[in-house]
PDB file of C-alpha atoms in Angstrom:
ATOM      1  CA  UNK A   1      63.955 -39.699 119.478  1.00 35.00           C
ATOM      2  CA  UNK A   2      66.105 -37.118 121.119  1.00 40.00           C
ATOM      3  CA  UNK A   3      64.567 -35.272 123.987  1.00 46.00           C
ATOM      4  CA  UNK A   4      65.444 -33.135 126.905  1.00 54.00           C
ATOM      5  CA  UNK A   5      62.818 -33.049 129.613  1.00 50.00           C
ATOM      6  CA  UNK A   6      62.226 -31.224 132.854  1.00 43.00           C
ATOM      7  CA  UNK A   7      60.918 -32.760 136.064  1.00 45.00           C
ATOM      8  CA  UNK A   8      58.815 -29.778 137.150  1.00 48.00           C
ATOM      9  CA  UNK A   9      56.978 -27.273 134.986  1.00 82.00           C
ATOM     10  CA  UNK A  10      56.824 -24.609 137.748  1.00 89.00           C
ATOM     11  CA  UNK A  11      58.916 -23.807 140.767  1.00 92.00           C
ATOM     12  CA  UNK A  12      58.084 -21.283 143.493  1.00 95.00           C
ATOM     13  CA  UNK A  13      60.917 -20.152 145.734  1.00 95.00           C
ATOM     14  CA  UNK A  14      61.183 -17.736 148.636  1.00 96.00           C
ATOM     15  CA  UNK A  15      63.343 -14.731 147.871  1.00 96.00           C
ATOM     16  CA  UNK A  16      66.800 -15.311 149.266  1.00 96.00           C
ATOM     17  CA  UNK A  17      66.549 -19.094 149.175  1.00 96.00           C
ATOM     18  CA  UNK A  18      68.408 -21.294 146.736  1.00 97.00           C
ATOM     19  CA  UNK A  19      66.643 -22.607 143.644  1.00 96.00           C
ATOM     20  CA  UNK A  20      67.276 -25.952 142.031  1.00 96.00           C
ATOM     21  CA  UNK A  21      65.946 -26.670 138.563  1.00 95.00           C
ATOM     22  CA  UNK A  22      66.294 -30.194 137.248  1.00 93.00           C
ATOM     23  CA  UNK A  23      66.479 -31.638 133.773  1.00 92.00           C
ATOM     24  CA  UNK A  24      66.751 -35.099 132.233  1.00 90.00           C
ATOM     25  CA  UNK A  25      68.275 -35.763 128.842  1.00 87.00           C
ATOM     26  CA  UNK A  26      68.377 -38.794 126.606  1.00 81.00           C
ATOM     27  CA  UNK A  27      71.200 -38.301 124.106  1.00 82.00           C
ATOM     28  CA  UNK A  28      74.486 -39.755 125.305  1.00 81.00           C
ATOM     29  CA  UNK A  29      76.304 -38.150 122.365  1.00 83.00           C
ATOM     30  CA  UNK A  30      75.787 -34.581 123.574  1.00 85.00           C
ATOM     31  CA  UNK A  31      78.993 -32.580 123.903  1.00 83.00           C
ATOM     32  CA  UNK A  32      77.726 -29.672 125.947  1.00 89.00           C
ATOM     33  CA  UNK A  33      74.775 -28.954 128.159  1.00 93.00           C
ATOM     34  CA  UNK A  34      73.496 -25.452 128.450  1.00 93.00           C
ATOM     35  CA  UNK A  35      71.060 -23.503 130.585  1.00 95.00           C
ATOM     36  CA  UNK A  36      69.090 -20.598 129.174  1.00 95.00           C
ATOM     37  CA  UNK A  37      66.861 -18.053 130.879  1.00 96.00           C
ATOM     38  CA  UNK A  38      63.895 -16.519 129.111  1.00 94.00           C
ATOM     39  CA  UNK A  39      62.185 -13.483 130.546  1.00 93.00           C
ATOM     40  CA  UNK A  40      58.757 -12.431 129.407  1.00 89.00           C
ATOM     41  CA  UNK A  41      58.776 -10.944 125.925  1.00 87.00           C
ATOM     42  CA  UNK A  42      62.411 -11.718 125.300  1.00 91.00           C
ATOM     43  CA  UNK A  43      64.442 -14.386 123.616  1.00 93.00           C
ATOM     44  CA  UNK A  44      66.331 -16.956 125.692  1.00 94.00           C
ATOM     45  CA  UNK A  45      69.599 -15.796 127.199  1.00 95.00           C
ATOM     46  CA  UNK A  46      72.607 -18.001 127.838  1.00 93.00           C
ATOM     47  CA  UNK A  47      73.362 -18.567 131.533  1.00 94.00           C
ATOM     48  CA  UNK A  48      75.999 -21.252 131.788  1.00 94.00           C
ATOM     49  CA  UNK A  49      77.164 -24.379 130.040  1.00 92.00           C
ATOM     50  CA  UNK A  50      79.080 -27.487 130.966  1.00 94.00           C
ATOM     51  CA  UNK A  51      81.154 -29.823 128.864  1.00 92.00           C
ATOM     52  CA  UNK A  52      80.136 -33.465 128.898  1.00 92.00           C
ATOM     53  CA  UNK A  53      83.427 -34.517 130.532  1.00 93.00           C
ATOM     54  CA  UNK A  54      82.776 -32.324 133.570  1.00 95.00           C
ATOM     55  CA  UNK A  55      80.391 -32.852 136.449  1.00 96.00           C
ATOM     56  CA  UNK A  56      80.240 -29.378 137.941  1.00 97.00           C
ATOM     57  CA  UNK A  57      80.733 -25.821 136.846  1.00 97.00           C
ATOM     58  CA  UNK A  58      80.175 -22.623 138.765  1.00 96.00           C
ATOM     59  CA  UNK A  59      79.323 -19.161 137.604  1.00 94.00           C
ATOM     60  CA  UNK A  60      78.119 -16.050 139.338  1.00 92.00           C
ATOM     61  CA  UNK A  61      75.408 -17.270 141.755  1.00 96.00           C
ATOM     62  CA  UNK A  62      74.763 -20.278 139.499  1.00 97.00           C
ATOM     63  CA  UNK A  63      76.090 -23.813 139.522  1.00 97.00           C
ATOM     64  CA  UNK A  64      75.400 -26.507 136.987  1.00 97.00           C
ATOM     65  CA  UNK A  65      75.737 -30.164 137.908  1.00 97.00           C
ATOM     66  CA  UNK A  66      75.908 -32.972 135.391  1.00 96.00           C
ATOM     67  CA  UNK A  67      75.332 -36.623 136.237  1.00 94.00           C
ATOM     68  CA  UNK A  68      75.959 -38.655 133.132  1.00 91.00           C
ATOM     69  CA  UNK A  69      75.226 -41.934 134.870  1.00 91.00           C
ATOM     70  CA  UNK A  70      71.569 -41.058 135.212  1.00 92.00           C
ATOM     71  CA  UNK A  71      71.529 -38.449 132.419  1.00 91.00           C
ATOM     72  CA  UNK A  72      70.549 -35.663 134.751  1.00 93.00           C
ATOM     73  CA  UNK A  73      71.382 -31.970 134.714  1.00 94.00           C
ATOM     74  CA  UNK A  74      70.579 -29.358 137.322  1.00 96.00           C
ATOM     75  CA  UNK A  75      70.872 -25.618 137.720  1.00 97.00           C
ATOM     76  CA  UNK A  76      71.329 -24.181 141.168  1.00 98.00           C
ATOM     77  CA  UNK A  77      70.719 -20.492 141.750  1.00 98.00           C
ATOM     78  CA  UNK A  78      72.020 -19.118 145.034  1.00 97.00           C
ATOM     79  CA  UNK A  79      70.156 -16.436 146.979  1.00 97.00           C
ATOM     80  CA  UNK A  80      67.317 -16.198 144.474  1.00 97.00           C
ATOM     81  CA  UNK A  81      66.297 -12.662 143.606  1.00 96.00           C
ATOM     82  CA  UNK A  82      63.140 -11.222 142.009  1.00 95.00           C
ATOM     83  CA  UNK A  83      65.110 -10.711 138.804  1.00 95.00           C
ATOM     84  CA  UNK A  84      65.575 -14.454 138.556  1.00 97.00           C
ATOM     85  CA  UNK A  85      61.886 -14.867 137.737  1.00 96.00           C
ATOM     86  CA  UNK A  86      61.804 -16.416 134.283  1.00 95.00           C
ATOM     87  CA  UNK A  87      61.442 -19.653 132.382  1.00 93.00           C
ATOM     88  CA  UNK A  88      64.592 -21.748 132.455  1.00 95.00           C
ATOM     89  CA  UNK A  89      65.466 -24.151 129.678  1.00 93.00           C
ATOM     90  CA  UNK A  90      68.075 -26.828 129.657  1.00 93.00           C
ATOM     91  CA  UNK A  91      69.535 -27.722 126.297  1.00 92.00           C
ATOM     92  CA  UNK A  92      72.017 -30.154 124.874  1.00 90.00           C
ATOM     93  CA  UNK A  93      74.432 -29.543 122.066  1.00 86.00           C
ATOM     94  CA  UNK A  94      75.103 -32.428 119.759  1.00 78.00           C
ATOM     95  CA  UNK A  95      77.822 -30.720 117.773  1.00 71.00           C
ATOM     96  CA  UNK A  96      78.250 -33.654 115.406  1.00 70.00           C
ATOM     97  CA  UNK A  97      74.607 -33.235 114.445  1.00 69.00           C
ATOM     98  CA  UNK A  98      74.910 -29.459 114.395  1.00 71.00           C
ATOM     99  CA  UNK A  99      71.862 -28.762 116.486  1.00 79.00           C
ATOM    100  CA  UNK A 100      70.853 -27.827 120.000  1.00 85.00           C
ATOM    101  CA  UNK A 101      67.848 -29.525 121.559  1.00 87.00           C
ATOM    102  CA  UNK A 102      65.866 -27.649 124.196  1.00 89.00           C
ATOM    103  CA  UNK A 103      63.734 -28.931 127.024  1.00 86.00           C
ATOM    104  CA  UNK A 104      60.194 -27.763 127.685  1.00 79.00           C
ATOM    105  CA  UNK A 105      61.144 -25.245 130.360  1.00 88.00           C
ATOM    106  CA  UNK A 106      60.560 -24.599 134.058  1.00 91.00           C
ATOM    107  CA  UNK A 107      58.936 -21.404 135.242  1.00 91.00           C
ATOM    108  CA  UNK A 108      60.630 -20.005 138.320  1.00 95.00           C
ATOM    109  CA  UNK A 109      58.593 -17.623 140.450  1.00 94.00           C
ATOM    110  CA  UNK A 110      59.897 -15.783 143.484  1.00 95.00           C
ATOM    111  CA  UNK A 111      57.840 -15.229 146.643  1.00 93.00           C
ATOM    112  CA  UNK A 112      58.634 -12.013 148.530  1.00 89.00           C
TER     113      UNK A 112
ATOM    114  CA  UNK B   1      77.938  -4.786 118.964  1.00 64.00           C
ATOM    115  CA  UNK B   2      74.303  -5.034 117.879  1.00 78.00           C
ATOM    116  CA  UNK B   3      72.370  -8.122 118.860  1.00 93.00           C
ATOM    117  CA  UNK B   4      70.307 -10.456 116.743  1.00 96.00           C
ATOM    118  CA  UNK B   5      67.566  -8.583 114.934  1.00 97.00           C
ATOM    119  CA  UNK B   6      64.351 -10.194 113.813  1.00 98.00           C
ATOM    120  CA  UNK B   7      61.668  -8.650 111.643  1.00 97.00           C
ATOM    121  CA  UNK B   8      58.806  -8.283 111.770  1.00 97.00           C
ATOM    122  CA  UNK B   9      58.203  -8.513 115.518  1.00 96.00           C
ATOM    123  CA  UNK B  10      54.504  -9.193 115.150  1.00 97.00           C
ATOM    124  CA  UNK B  11      52.342 -10.264 112.260  1.00 96.00           C
ATOM    125  CA  UNK B  12      48.903 -11.656 111.608  1.00 98.00           C
ATOM    126  CA  UNK B  13      48.102 -13.909 108.710  1.00 98.00           C
ATOM    127  CA  UNK B  14      45.168 -16.048 107.633  1.00 98.00           C
ATOM    128  CA  UNK B  15      45.134 -19.728 106.860  1.00 98.00           C
ATOM    129  CA  UNK B  16      46.544 -20.582 103.475  1.00 98.00           C
ATOM    130  CA  UNK B  17      48.785 -17.546 103.258  1.00 98.00           C
ATOM    131  CA  UNK B  18      52.536 -17.646 103.383  1.00 98.00           C
ATOM    132  CA  UNK B  19      54.969 -15.682 105.518  1.00 98.00           C
ATOM    133  CA  UNK B  20      58.622 -14.743 105.398  1.00 98.00           C
ATOM    134  CA  UNK B  21      60.569 -13.901 108.532  1.00 98.00           C
ATOM    135  CA  UNK B  22      63.961 -12.268 108.565  1.00 98.00           C
ATOM    136  CA  UNK B  23      66.924 -12.546 110.888  1.00 98.00           C
ATOM    137  CA  UNK B  24      70.122 -10.514 111.008  1.00 98.00           C
ATOM    138  CA  UNK B  25      72.753 -12.246 113.156  1.00 96.00           C
ATOM    139  CA  UNK B  26      75.389 -10.623 115.291  1.00 95.00           C
ATOM    140  CA  UNK B  27      78.199  -9.282 113.151  1.00 94.00           C
ATOM    141  CA  UNK B  28      80.782 -11.993 112.591  1.00 91.00           C
ATOM    142  CA  UNK B  29      78.436 -14.851 113.414  1.00 92.00           C
ATOM    143  CA  UNK B  30      78.093 -17.308 110.569  1.00 91.00           C
ATOM    144  CA  UNK B  31      75.646 -19.783 112.069  1.00 91.00           C
ATOM    145  CA  UNK B  32      71.934 -19.050 112.251  1.00 94.00           C
ATOM    146  CA  UNK B  33      69.367 -21.354 113.813  1.00 94.00           C
ATOM    147  CA  UNK B  34      65.599 -21.088 113.842  1.00 96.00           C
ATOM    148  CA  UNK B  35      63.260 -22.311 116.552  1.00 95.00           C
ATOM    149  CA  UNK B  36      59.513 -22.402 116.972  1.00 96.00           C
ATOM    150  CA  UNK B  37      58.133 -21.697 120.422  1.00 93.00           C
ATOM    151  CA  UNK B  38      54.459 -22.308 121.207  1.00 88.00           C
ATOM    152  CA  UNK B  39      52.633 -21.582 124.482  1.00 76.00           C
ATOM    153  CA  UNK B  40      53.526 -24.118 127.114  1.00 59.00           C
ATOM    154  CA  UNK B  41      56.092 -25.766 124.854  1.00 64.00           C
ATOM    155  CA  UNK B  42      59.791 -25.619 124.658  1.00 75.00           C
ATOM    156  CA  UNK B  43      61.764 -24.507 121.682  1.00 88.00           C
ATOM    157  CA  UNK B  44      61.411 -26.788 118.702  1.00 92.00           C
ATOM    158  CA  UNK B  45      64.394 -26.808 116.358  1.00 92.00           C
ATOM    159  CA  UNK B  46      63.536 -25.889 112.789  1.00 95.00           C
ATOM    160  CA  UNK B  47      66.877 -25.671 110.969  1.00 92.00           C
ATOM    161  CA  UNK B  48      70.409 -24.378 111.158  1.00 92.00           C
ATOM    162  CA  UNK B  49      72.445 -22.627 108.495  1.00 93.00           C
ATOM    163  CA  UNK B  50      76.150 -22.035 108.270  1.00 92.00           C
ATOM    164  CA  UNK B  51      77.836 -20.272 105.382  1.00 91.00           C
ATOM    165  CA  UNK B  52      74.674 -20.416 103.281  1.00 94.00           C
ATOM    166  CA  UNK B  53      74.301 -24.184 103.761  1.00 94.00           C
ATOM    167  CA  UNK B  54      71.633 -25.920 105.764  1.00 93.00           C
ATOM    168  CA  UNK B  55      73.511 -28.213 108.132  1.00 89.00           C
ATOM    169  CA  UNK B  56      70.544 -29.695 109.931  1.00 88.00           C
ATOM    170  CA  UNK B  57      66.800 -29.532 110.092  1.00 90.00           C
ATOM    171  CA  UNK B  58      64.178 -30.521 112.602  1.00 91.00           C
ATOM    172  CA  UNK B  59      61.010 -32.530 112.214  1.00 91.00           C
ATOM    173  CA  UNK B  60      58.835 -29.986 110.496  1.00 95.00           C
ATOM    174  CA  UNK B  61      56.873 -30.387 107.266  1.00 96.00           C
ATOM    175  CA  UNK B  62      58.211 -29.111 103.979  1.00 96.00           C
ATOM    176  CA  UNK B  63      56.021 -26.010 104.315  1.00 97.00           C
ATOM    177  CA  UNK B  64      58.797 -24.679 106.522  1.00 98.00           C
ATOM    178  CA  UNK B  65      61.866 -23.607 104.628  1.00 97.00           C
ATOM    179  CA  UNK B  66      64.772 -21.281 105.061  1.00 97.00           C
ATOM    180  CA  UNK B  67      67.869 -19.877 103.509  1.00 97.00           C
ATOM    181  CA  UNK B  68      70.954 -17.929 104.398  1.00 97.00           C
ATOM    182  CA  UNK B  69      72.608 -15.221 102.381  1.00 97.00           C
ATOM    183  CA  UNK B  70      76.280 -14.472 101.872  1.00 96.00           C
ATOM    184  CA  UNK B  71      76.160 -11.798 104.580  1.00 95.00           C
ATOM    185  CA  UNK B  72      74.850 -14.447 107.029  1.00 95.00           C
ATOM    186  CA  UNK B  73      71.389 -12.916 107.182  1.00 97.00           C
ATOM    187  CA  UNK B  74      68.710 -15.568 107.114  1.00 98.00           C
ATOM    188  CA  UNK B  75      65.072 -15.877 106.191  1.00 98.00           C
ATOM    189  CA  UNK B  76      62.536 -18.536 106.925  1.00 98.00           C
ATOM    190  CA  UNK B  77      59.337 -19.092 105.029  1.00 98.00           C
ATOM    191  CA  UNK B  78      56.164 -20.865 105.964  1.00 98.00           C
ATOM    192  CA  UNK B  79      53.755 -21.605 103.159  1.00 97.00           C
ATOM    193  CA  UNK B  80      50.095 -22.596 103.301  1.00 97.00           C
ATOM    194  CA  UNK B  81      49.771 -21.409 106.862  1.00 98.00           C
ATOM    195  CA  UNK B  82      47.765 -23.438 109.356  1.00 97.00           C
ATOM    196  CA  UNK B  83      46.282 -22.348 112.680  1.00 96.00           C
ATOM    197  CA  UNK B  84      48.851 -24.484 114.463  1.00 93.00           C
ATOM    198  CA  UNK B  85      51.660 -22.423 112.986  1.00 96.00           C
ATOM    199  CA  UNK B  86      50.816 -19.609 115.387  1.00 96.00           C
ATOM    200  CA  UNK B  87      53.928 -19.290 117.487  1.00 96.00           C
ATOM    201  CA  UNK B  88      56.935 -17.246 118.412  1.00 96.00           C
ATOM    202  CA  UNK B  89      59.679 -17.863 115.888  1.00 97.00           C
ATOM    203  CA  UNK B  90      63.117 -17.331 117.326  1.00 97.00           C
ATOM    204  CA  UNK B  91      66.339 -16.875 115.487  1.00 97.00           C
ATOM    205  CA  UNK B  92      69.697 -17.441 117.125  1.00 95.00           C
ATOM    206  CA  UNK B  93      73.213 -16.870 115.924  1.00 94.00           C
ATOM    207  CA  UNK B  94      76.608 -18.133 116.945  1.00 90.00           C
ATOM    208  CA  UNK B  95      80.109 -17.975 115.608  1.00 83.00           C
ATOM    209  CA  UNK B  96      80.255 -21.658 114.895  1.00 72.00           C
ATOM    210  CA  UNK B  97      77.969 -24.440 116.005  1.00 52.00           C
ATOM    211  CA  UNK B  98      80.955 -26.685 116.547  1.00 52.00           C
ATOM    212  CA  UNK B  99      81.710 -24.780 119.734  1.00 57.00           C
ATOM    213  CA  UNK B 100      80.043 -24.890 123.130  1.00 63.00           C
ATOM    214  CA  UNK B 101      76.600 -24.155 121.882  1.00 66.00           C
ATOM    215  CA  UNK B 102      76.092 -20.657 123.203  1.00 83.00           C
ATOM    216  CA  UNK B 103      73.389 -19.156 121.083  1.00 89.00           C
ATOM    217  CA  UNK B 104      72.450 -15.508 120.947  1.00 93.00           C
ATOM    218  CA  UNK B 105      68.744 -15.135 120.436  1.00 95.00           C
ATOM    219  CA  UNK B 106      66.699 -12.364 118.948  1.00 96.00           C
ATOM    220  CA  UNK B 107      63.420 -11.308 120.509  1.00 95.00           C
ATOM    221  CA  UNK B 108      61.436 -13.304 117.992  1.00 96.00           C
ATOM    222  CA  UNK B 109      58.698 -12.822 115.456  1.00 97.00           C
ATOM    223  CA  UNK B 110      55.274 -13.547 116.866  1.00 96.00           C
ATOM    224  CA  UNK B 111      53.045 -15.008 114.196  1.00 97.00           C
ATOM    225  CA  UNK B 112      49.297 -15.317 114.630  1.00 97.00           C
ATOM    226  CA  UNK B 113      47.365 -17.322 112.078  1.00 97.00           C
ATOM    227  CA  UNK B 114      43.611 -16.671 111.947  1.00 97.00           C
TER     228      UNK B 114
END
């Protein structure tokens, strides 16, 4: 079946360092790949997305890389801050199927 | 512009009961999706509605149902509740699911089944 998985369930990073969160996906038909951030007690919040015909996209302090050859997606957060502490989900949008599939999430914690 | 509103935020039910959860999408958004989130799990897709029509559904039993009204507001219903139905139920809206896939989530309805 369709699935989006994450390599690591938790990630601890020193404040100020860069964070890299990885994700594997299985559906080659996905049109977009998206990263969401979920803080405690809140719903997920959109961070950045990337179209399937791109391999890199940059936002403010975040970069998403897509490797379709190995079906791998990553989120890089530059200069990680305490406010980045959250669970991060990757997701894939299969627009022809009209649904978005989420991964199981990675918890990012920041060490002072 | 107001965000996605879900009610109730918290509720407790007992096994065998049924529950109805409500979601008001962002004004102008016509697509509403529902997800179930359990501790330690990701978000499991329940179903998606667009213009009052269910366009897709996930792998959940028939006890889980939903609908969308003409004003795009949506409800989901779970009948004959089981302990395993305890979860955070998240609603998300978007203008059209044929776009990039950016969903706007509400804060969820936390259901506890005793």
